[in-house]
mmCIF file of C-alpha atoms in Angstrom:
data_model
loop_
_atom_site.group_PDB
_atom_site.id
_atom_site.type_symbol
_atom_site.label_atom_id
_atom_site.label_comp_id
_atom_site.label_asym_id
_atom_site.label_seq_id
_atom_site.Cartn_x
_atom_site.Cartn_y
_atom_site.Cartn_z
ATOM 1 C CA UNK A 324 73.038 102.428 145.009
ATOM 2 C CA UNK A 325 71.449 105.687 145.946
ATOM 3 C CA UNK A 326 71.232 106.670 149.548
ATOM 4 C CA UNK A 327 70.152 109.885 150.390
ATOM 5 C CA UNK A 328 70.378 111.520 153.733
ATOM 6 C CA UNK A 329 67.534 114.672 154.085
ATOM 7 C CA UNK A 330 67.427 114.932 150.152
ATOM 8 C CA UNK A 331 71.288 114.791 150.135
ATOM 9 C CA UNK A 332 72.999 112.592 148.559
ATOM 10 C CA UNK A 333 76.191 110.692 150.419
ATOM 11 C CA UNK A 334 79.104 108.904 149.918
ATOM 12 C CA UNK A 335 79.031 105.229 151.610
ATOM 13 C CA UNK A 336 82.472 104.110 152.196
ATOM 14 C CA UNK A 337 83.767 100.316 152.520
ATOM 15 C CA UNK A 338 82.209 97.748 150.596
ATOM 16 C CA UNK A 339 78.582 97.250 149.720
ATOM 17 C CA UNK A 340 76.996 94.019 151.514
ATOM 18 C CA UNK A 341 74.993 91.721 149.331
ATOM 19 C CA UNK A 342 72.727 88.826 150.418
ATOM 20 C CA UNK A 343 75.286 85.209 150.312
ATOM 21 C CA UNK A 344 78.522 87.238 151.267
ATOM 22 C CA UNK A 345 79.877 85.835 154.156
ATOM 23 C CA UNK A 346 79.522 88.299 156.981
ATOM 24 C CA UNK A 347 82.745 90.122 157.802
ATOM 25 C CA UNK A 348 83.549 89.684 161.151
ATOM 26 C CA UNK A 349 84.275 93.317 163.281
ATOM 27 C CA UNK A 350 84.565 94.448 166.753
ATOM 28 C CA UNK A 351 82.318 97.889 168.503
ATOM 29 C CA UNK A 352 81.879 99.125 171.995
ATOM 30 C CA UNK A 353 79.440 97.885 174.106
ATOM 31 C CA UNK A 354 77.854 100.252 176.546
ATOM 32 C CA UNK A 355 80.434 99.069 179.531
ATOM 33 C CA UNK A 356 83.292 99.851 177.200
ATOM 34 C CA UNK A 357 84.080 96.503 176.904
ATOM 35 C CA UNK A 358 85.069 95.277 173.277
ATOM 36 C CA UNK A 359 81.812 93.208 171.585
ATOM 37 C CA UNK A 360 83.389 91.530 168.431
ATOM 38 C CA UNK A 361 81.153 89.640 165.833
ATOM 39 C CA UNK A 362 82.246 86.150 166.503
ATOM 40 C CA UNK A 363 80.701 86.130 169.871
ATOM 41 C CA UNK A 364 77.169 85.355 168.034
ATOM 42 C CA UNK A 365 78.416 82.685 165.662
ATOM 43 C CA UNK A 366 75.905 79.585 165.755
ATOM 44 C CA UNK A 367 73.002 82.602 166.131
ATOM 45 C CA UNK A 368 70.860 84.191 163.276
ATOM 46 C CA UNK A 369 71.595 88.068 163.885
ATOM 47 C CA UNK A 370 69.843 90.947 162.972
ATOM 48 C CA UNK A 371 72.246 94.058 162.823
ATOM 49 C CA UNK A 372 70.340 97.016 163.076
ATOM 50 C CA UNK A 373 71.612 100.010 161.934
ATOM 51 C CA UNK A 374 71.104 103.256 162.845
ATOM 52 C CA UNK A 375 72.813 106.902 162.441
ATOM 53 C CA UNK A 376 71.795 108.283 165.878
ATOM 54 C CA UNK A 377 69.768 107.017 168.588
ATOM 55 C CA UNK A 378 68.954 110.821 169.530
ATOM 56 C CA UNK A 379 66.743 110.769 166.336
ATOM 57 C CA UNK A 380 63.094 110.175 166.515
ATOM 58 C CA UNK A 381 63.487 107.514 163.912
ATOM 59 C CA UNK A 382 66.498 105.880 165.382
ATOM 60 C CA UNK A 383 65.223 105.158 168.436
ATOM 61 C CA UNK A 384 61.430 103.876 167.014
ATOM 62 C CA UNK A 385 64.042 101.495 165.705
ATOM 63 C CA UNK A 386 65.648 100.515 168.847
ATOM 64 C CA UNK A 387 62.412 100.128 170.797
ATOM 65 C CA UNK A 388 60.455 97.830 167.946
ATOM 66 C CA UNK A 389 63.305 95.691 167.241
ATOM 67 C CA UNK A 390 63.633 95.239 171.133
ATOM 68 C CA UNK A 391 60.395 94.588 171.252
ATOM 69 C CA UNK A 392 60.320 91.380 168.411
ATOM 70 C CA UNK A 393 63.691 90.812 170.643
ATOM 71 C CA UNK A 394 61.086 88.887 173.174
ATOM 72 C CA UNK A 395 59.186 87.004 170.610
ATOM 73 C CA UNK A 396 62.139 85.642 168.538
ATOM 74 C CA UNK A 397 64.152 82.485 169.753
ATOM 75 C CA UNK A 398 67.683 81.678 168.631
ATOM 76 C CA UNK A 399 67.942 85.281 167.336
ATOM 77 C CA UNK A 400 70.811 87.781 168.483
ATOM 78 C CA UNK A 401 69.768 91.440 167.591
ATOM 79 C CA UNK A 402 72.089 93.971 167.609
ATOM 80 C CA UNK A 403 71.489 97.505 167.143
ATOM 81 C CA UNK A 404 74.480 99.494 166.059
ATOM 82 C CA UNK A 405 75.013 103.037 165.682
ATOM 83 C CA UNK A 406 77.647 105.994 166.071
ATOM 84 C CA UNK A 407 76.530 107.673 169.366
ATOM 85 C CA UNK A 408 78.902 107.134 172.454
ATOM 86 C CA UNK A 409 78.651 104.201 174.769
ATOM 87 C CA UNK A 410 77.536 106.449 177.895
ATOM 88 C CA UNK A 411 74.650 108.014 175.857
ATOM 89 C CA UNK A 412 73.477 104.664 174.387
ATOM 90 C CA UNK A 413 73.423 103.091 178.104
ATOM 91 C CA UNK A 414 71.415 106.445 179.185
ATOM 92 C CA UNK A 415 68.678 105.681 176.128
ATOM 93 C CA UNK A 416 68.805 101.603 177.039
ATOM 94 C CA UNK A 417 68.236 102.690 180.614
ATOM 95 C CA UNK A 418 65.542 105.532 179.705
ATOM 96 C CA UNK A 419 63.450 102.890 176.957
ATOM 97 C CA UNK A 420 63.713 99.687 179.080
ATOM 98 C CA UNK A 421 65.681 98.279 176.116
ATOM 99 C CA UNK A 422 67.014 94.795 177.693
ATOM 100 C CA UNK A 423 66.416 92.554 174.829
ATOM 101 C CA UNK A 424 69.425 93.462 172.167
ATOM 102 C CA UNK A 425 72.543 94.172 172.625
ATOM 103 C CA UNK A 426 73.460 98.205 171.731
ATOM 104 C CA UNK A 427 76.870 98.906 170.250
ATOM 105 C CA UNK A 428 78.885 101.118 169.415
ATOM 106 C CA UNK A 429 81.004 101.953 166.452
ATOM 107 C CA UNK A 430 82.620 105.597 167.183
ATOM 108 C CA UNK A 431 86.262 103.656 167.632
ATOM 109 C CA UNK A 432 87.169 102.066 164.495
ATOM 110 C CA UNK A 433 84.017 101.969 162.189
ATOM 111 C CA UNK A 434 84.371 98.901 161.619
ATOM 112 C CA UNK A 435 81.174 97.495 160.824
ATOM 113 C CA UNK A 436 80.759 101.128 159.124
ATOM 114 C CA UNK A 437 83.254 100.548 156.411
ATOM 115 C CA UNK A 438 83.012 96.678 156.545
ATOM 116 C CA UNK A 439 79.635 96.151 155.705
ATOM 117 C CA UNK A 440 79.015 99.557 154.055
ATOM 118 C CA UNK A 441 76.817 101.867 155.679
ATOM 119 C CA UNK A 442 79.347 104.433 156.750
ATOM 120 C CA UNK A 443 78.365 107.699 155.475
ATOM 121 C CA UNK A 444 81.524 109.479 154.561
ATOM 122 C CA UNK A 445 79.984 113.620 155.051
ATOM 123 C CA UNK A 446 79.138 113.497 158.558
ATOM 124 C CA UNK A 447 80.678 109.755 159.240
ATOM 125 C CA UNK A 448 77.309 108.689 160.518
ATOM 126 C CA UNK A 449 75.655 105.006 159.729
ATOM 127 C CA UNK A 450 73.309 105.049 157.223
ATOM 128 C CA UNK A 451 70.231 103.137 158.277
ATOM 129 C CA UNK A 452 69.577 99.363 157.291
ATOM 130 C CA UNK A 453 69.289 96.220 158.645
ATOM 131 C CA UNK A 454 71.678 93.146 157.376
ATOM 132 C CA UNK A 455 70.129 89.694 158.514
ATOM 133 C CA UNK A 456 72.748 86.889 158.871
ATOM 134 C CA UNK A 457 72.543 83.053 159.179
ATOM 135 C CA UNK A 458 73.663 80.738 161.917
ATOM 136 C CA UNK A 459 76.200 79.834 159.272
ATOM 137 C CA UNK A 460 77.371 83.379 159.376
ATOM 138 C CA UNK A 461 76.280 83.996 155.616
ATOM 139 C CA UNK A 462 74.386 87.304 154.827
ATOM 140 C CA UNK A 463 70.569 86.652 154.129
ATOM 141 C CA UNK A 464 68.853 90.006 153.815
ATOM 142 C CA UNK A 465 70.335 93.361 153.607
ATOM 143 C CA UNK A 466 68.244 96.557 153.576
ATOM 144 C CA UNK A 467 69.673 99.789 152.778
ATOM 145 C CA UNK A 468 67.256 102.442 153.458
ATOM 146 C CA UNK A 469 67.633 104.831 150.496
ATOM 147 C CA UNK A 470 66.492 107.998 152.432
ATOM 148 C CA UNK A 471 68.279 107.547 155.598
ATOM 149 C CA UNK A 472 65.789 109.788 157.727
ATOM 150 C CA UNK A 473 62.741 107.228 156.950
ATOM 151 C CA UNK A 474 61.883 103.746 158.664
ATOM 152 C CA UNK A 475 63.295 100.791 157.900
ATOM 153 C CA UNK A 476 60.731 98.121 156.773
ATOM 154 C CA UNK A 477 60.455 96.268 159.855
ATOM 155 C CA UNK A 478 57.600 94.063 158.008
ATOM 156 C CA UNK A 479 60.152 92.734 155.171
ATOM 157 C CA UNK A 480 62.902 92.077 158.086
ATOM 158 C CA UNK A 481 60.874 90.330 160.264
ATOM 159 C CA UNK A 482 59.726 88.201 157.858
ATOM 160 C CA UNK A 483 63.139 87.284 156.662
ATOM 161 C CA UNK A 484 64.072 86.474 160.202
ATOM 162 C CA UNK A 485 61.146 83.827 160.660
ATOM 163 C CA UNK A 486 62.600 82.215 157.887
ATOM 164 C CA UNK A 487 65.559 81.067 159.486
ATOM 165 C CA UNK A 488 64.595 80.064 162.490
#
């Protein structure tokens, strides 16, 4: 797979996530600093959304309109993850009323990075995607965006999501 990040390509390290893997199981920082760890959604269908930075333009479109379908989706756990520190995602949660996911991060460990994938190995940034999973914890949907400074298609995702719940 090609990912490109403005024109350039990059190096994802860890393991490529397909759709039926079962989904690894990793731990982040949630804005408190307390640990958030995977298993704590188990029963849920979750929507990981991935993100480099939420200091992007992009990024943080893709905070607010996945907060947004937050509201209108039962059942579903959405978490957005990205690199930035805890303190500056709780300033942008704060800033963009963003109550409806749950914001991690993976500075620490890169976990989830190198786990599912998406850990970009020139600037050790996320890539940008979305992985869907089951309440089964079994991967559904997984969208890689090949040009990491474009949208993800929130259309596709969405529609994925509706489908198991």
């Amino acid at each position: 797979m090609k990912i490109t990040f403005a024109g350039n390509d990059v190096n994802l390290l860890g393991k490529e996530i397909k759709v039926s893997d079962k989904a690894p199981e990793f731990k982040a920082t949630k804005n408190d600093l307390s640990v958030f760890d995977s298993k704590e959604n188990e029963g849920n269908v979750v929507v990981y959304s991935v993100a480099p930075s939420l200091d992007t333009s992009v990024c943080a479109l893709q905070a607010k309109r996945f907060n947004q379908e937050a509201s209108k989706l039962e059942n579903v756990k959405i978490v957005t993850i990205t690199e930035d520190l805890p303190f500056a995602q709780a300033r942008f949660c704060s800033n963009e009323g963003i109550e409806n996911t749950i914001m991690v991060s993976d500075y620490k460990d890169r976990e989830f990075g190198e786990k599912y994938g998406f850990l970009m190995e020139e600037n050790k940034l996320l890539a940008r995607g979305v992985v869907i999973v089951d309440k089964d914890g079994i991967v559904r949907y997984v969208q890689y965006v090949p040009e990491v400074t474009n949208e993800v298609d929130f259309d596709k995702a969405l529609e994925e999501v509706k489908k198991l719940i």
